[in-house]
CSV table of C-alpha atoms and ligand atoms in Angstrom, one decimal:
chain,number,residue,atom,x,y,z
A,28,MET,CA,0.0,0.0,0.0
A,29,ALA,CA,1.3,3.4,-0.9
A,30,ASP,CA,1.8,5.8,2.0
A,31,GLU,CA,-0.8,8.5,2.3
A,32,ALA,CA,0.2,11.7,4.1
A,33,LYS,CA,-2.0,14.7,4.8
A,34,LEU,CA,-0.7,17.8,6.6
A,35,TYR,CA,-3.3,20.1,8.3
A,36,GLY,CA,-1.7,23.5,8.6
A,37,VAL,CA,-1.7,27.2,8.0
A,38,GLY,CA,0.7,29.4,6.0
A,39,GLY,CA,3.3,31.3,8.0
A,40,SER,CA,3.3,29.0,11.1
A,41,PRO,CA,6.8,28.1,12.2
A,42,PHE,CA,5.4,24.9,13.7
A,43,VAL,CA,3.8,23.9,10.4
A,44,CYS,CA,6.9,25.0,8.5
A,45,ARG,CA,9.0,22.7,10.7
A,46,VAL,CA,6.9,19.7,9.6
A,47,LYS,CA,7.0,20.7,5.9
A,48,ILE,CA,10.8,20.8,6.1
A,49,ALA,CA,10.9,17.3,7.6
A,50,LEU,CA,8.6,16.0,4.9
A,51,ASN,CA,10.6,17.6,2.2
A,52,LEU,CA,13.9,16.4,3.6
A,53,LYS,CA,12.6,12.8,3.4
A,54,GLY,CA,11.1,13.4,0.0
A,55,ILE,CA,7.6,12.5,1.1
A,56,LYS,CA,4.7,13.5,-1.1
A,57,TYR,CA,1.8,14.9,1.0
A,58,GLU,CA,-1.5,16.7,0.6
A,59,PHE,CA,-1.6,20.1,2.4
A,60,ILE,CA,-4.9,21.0,3.9
A,61,GLU,CA,-5.1,24.7,4.8
A,62,GLU,CA,-7.1,25.3,8.0
A,63,ASP,CA,-9.0,28.4,8.9
A,64,LEU,CA,-8.1,28.8,12.6
A,65,SER,CA,-11.0,31.1,13.2
A,66,ASN,CA,-13.3,28.4,12.0
A,67,LYS,CA,-11.5,25.1,12.6
A,68,SER,CA,-12.6,22.1,10.6
A,69,ALA,CA,-14.3,19.1,12.1
A,70,ASP,CA,-11.3,17.0,10.9
A,71,LEU,CA,-8.8,19.2,12.9
A,72,ILE,CA,-10.9,18.9,16.0
A,73,LYS,CA,-11.3,15.1,15.5
A,74,TYR,CA,-7.6,14.6,14.8
A,75,ASN,CA,-6.2,16.9,17.6
A,76,PRO,CA,-9.0,16.9,20.2
A,77,VAL,CA,-6.6,17.9,23.0
A,78,HIS,CA,-5.1,21.1,21.6
A,79,LYS,CA,-7.2,21.7,18.4
A,80,LYS,CA,-4.0,23.2,16.8
A,81,VAL,CA,-2.1,22.7,13.6
A,82,PRO,CA,0.1,21.1,12.5
A,83,VAL,CA,-1.5,17.6,12.4
A,84,LEU,CA,0.0,14.9,10.2
A,85,VAL,CA,-2.4,12.2,9.2
A,86,HIS,CA,-0.4,9.1,8.0
A,87,ASN,CA,-2.5,6.4,6.5
A,88,GLY,CA,-5.4,7.6,8.5
A,89,THR,CA,-3.6,7.9,11.8
A,90,PRO,CA,-3.2,11.4,13.3
A,91,ILE,CA,0.0,12.7,14.9
A,92,SER,CA,0.0,16.1,16.6
A,93,GLU,CA,2.7,18.5,18.0
A,94,SER,CA,5.3,19.6,15.6
A,95,LEU,CA,8.3,18.2,17.4
A,96,VAL,CA,6.6,14.9,17.9
A,97,ILE,CA,5.6,14.8,14.2
A,98,VAL,CA,9.2,15.5,13.1
A,99,GLU,CA,10.4,12.6,15.2
A,100,TYR,CA,7.6,10.4,13.9
A,101,ILE,CA,8.6,11.2,10.3
A,102,ASP,CA,12.2,10.5,11.1
A,103,ASP,CA,11.4,7.1,12.6
A,104,SER,CA,8.8,6.1,9.9
A,105,TRP,CA,10.6,7.0,6.7
A,106,LYS,CA,14.0,6.1,5.5
A,107,GLY,CA,16.3,8.6,3.7
A,108,VAL,CA,18.1,11.6,5.1
A,109,PRO,CA,18.2,11.3,8.9
A,110,ILE,CA,16.8,14.3,10.7
A,111,LEU,CA,17.7,13.8,14.4
A,112,PRO,CA,21.1,12.4,15.5
A,113,ARG,CA,21.2,8.6,16.2
A,114,ASP,CA,23.5,9.0,19.2
A,115,ALA,CA,21.3,9.2,22.4
A,116,TYR,CA,23.2,12.2,23.9
A,117,GLU,CA,23.2,14.2,20.7
A,118,LYS,CA,19.5,13.5,20.2
A,119,ALA,CA,18.9,14.7,23.8
A,120,GLN,CA,20.8,17.9,23.0
A,121,ALA,CA,18.7,18.4,19.8
A,122,ARG,CA,15.5,17.9,21.8
A,123,PHE,CA,16.7,20.3,24.5
A,124,TRP,CA,17.4,23.1,22.0
A,125,ALA,CA,14.2,22.5,20.1
A,126,LYS,CA,12.4,23.0,23.4
A,127,VAL,CA,14.3,26.2,24.1
A,128,VAL,CA,13.1,27.5,20.7
A,129,ASP,CA,9.5,26.6,21.6
A,130,ASP,CA,9.5,27.7,25.2
A,131,LYS,CA,11.6,30.9,25.0
A,132,CYS,CA,12.5,32.1,21.5
A,133,LEU,CA,9.1,31.8,19.7
A,134,PRO,CA,7.0,33.3,22.5
A,135,ALA,CA,9.4,36.3,22.7
A,136,LEU,CA,9.2,36.6,18.9
A,137,PHE,CA,5.4,36.4,18.8
A,138,LYS,CA,5.3,39.1,21.6
A,139,ALA,CA,7.6,41.4,19.7
A,140,ILE,CA,5.6,41.0,16.5
A,141,GLY,CA,2.2,41.2,18.1
A,142,SER,CA,2.7,44.3,20.2
A,143,HIS,CA,3.1,48.0,19.6
A,144,GLY,CA,4.8,51.1,21.0
A,145,GLN,CA,6.4,50.8,24.4
A,146,GLU,CA,5.3,47.2,24.9
A,147,GLN,CA,7.0,46.3,21.6
A,148,ALA,CA,10.2,48.2,22.5
A,149,VAL,CA,10.4,46.3,25.8
A,150,ALA,CA,9.7,43.0,24.0
A,151,GLU,CA,12.5,43.7,21.5
A,152,ALA,CA,15.1,44.9,24.0
A,153,PRO,CA,17.9,42.5,24.7
A,154,ARG,CA,18.0,41.4,28.3
A,155,GLU,CA,19.8,39.2,30.7
A,156,THR,CA,18.3,35.8,31.5
A,157,THR,CA,18.7,34.4,34.9
B,206,LIG,N1,3.2,23.2,20.4
B,206,LIG,C1,2.5,23.2,19.2
B,206,LIG,C2,2.1,24.6,18.8
B,206,LIG,C3,1.2,24.7,17.6
B,206,LIG,C4,0.5,26.0,17.5
B,206,LIG,O1,0.5,26.9,18.4
B,206,LIG,N2,-0.3,26.2,16.4
B,206,LIG,C5,-1.0,27.4,16.1
B,206,LIG,C6,-0.8,27.9,14.8
B,206,LIG,S1,0.9,28.6,14.7
B,206,LIG,C7,-2.5,27.0,16.2
B,206,LIG,O2,-3.0,26.0,15.7
B,206,LIG,N3,-3.3,27.9,16.9
B,206,LIG,C8,-4.7,27.7,17.0
B,206,LIG,C9,-5.2,28.0,18.4
B,206,LIG,O3,-4.4,28.3,19.3
B,206,LIG,O4,-6.4,27.8,18.6
B,206,LIG,C10,3.3,22.5,18.1
B,206,LIG,O5,4.5,22.5,18.2
B,206,LIG,O6,2.7,21.9,17.1
């Protein structure tokens, strides 16, 4: 049976983009289904009932949610260019830095982009982390 892959996403999302890069690195053909996040589809809610967020990859009818989980799933399920290191320590490091990006970098970026005036100046200013 040929693999069927569908990606539910939106344009401009770094989380969706991450999954598209993984799919492209592996050379996987997939159907992209554009979601309207102000009017989420019944499929999105069915496939990701916990968070109701994109991206969701549906592989042969089975849904996988959360971009980093999806990237690992793609790496484990398809041969070709490896995405994550095979060495356990190096893989742990890669997961650590991916989590830093999600927990620290992206929220700061979204705040800087989504605010104005003084709030934006504060969000953009470099600061010490403790
Ligand atoms: N931790 C999630 C974040 C996904 C996420 O925040 N997706 C946004 C689009 S960029 C979304 O679906 N938002 C809809 C909502 O919050 O209701 C992941 O890595 O997949």
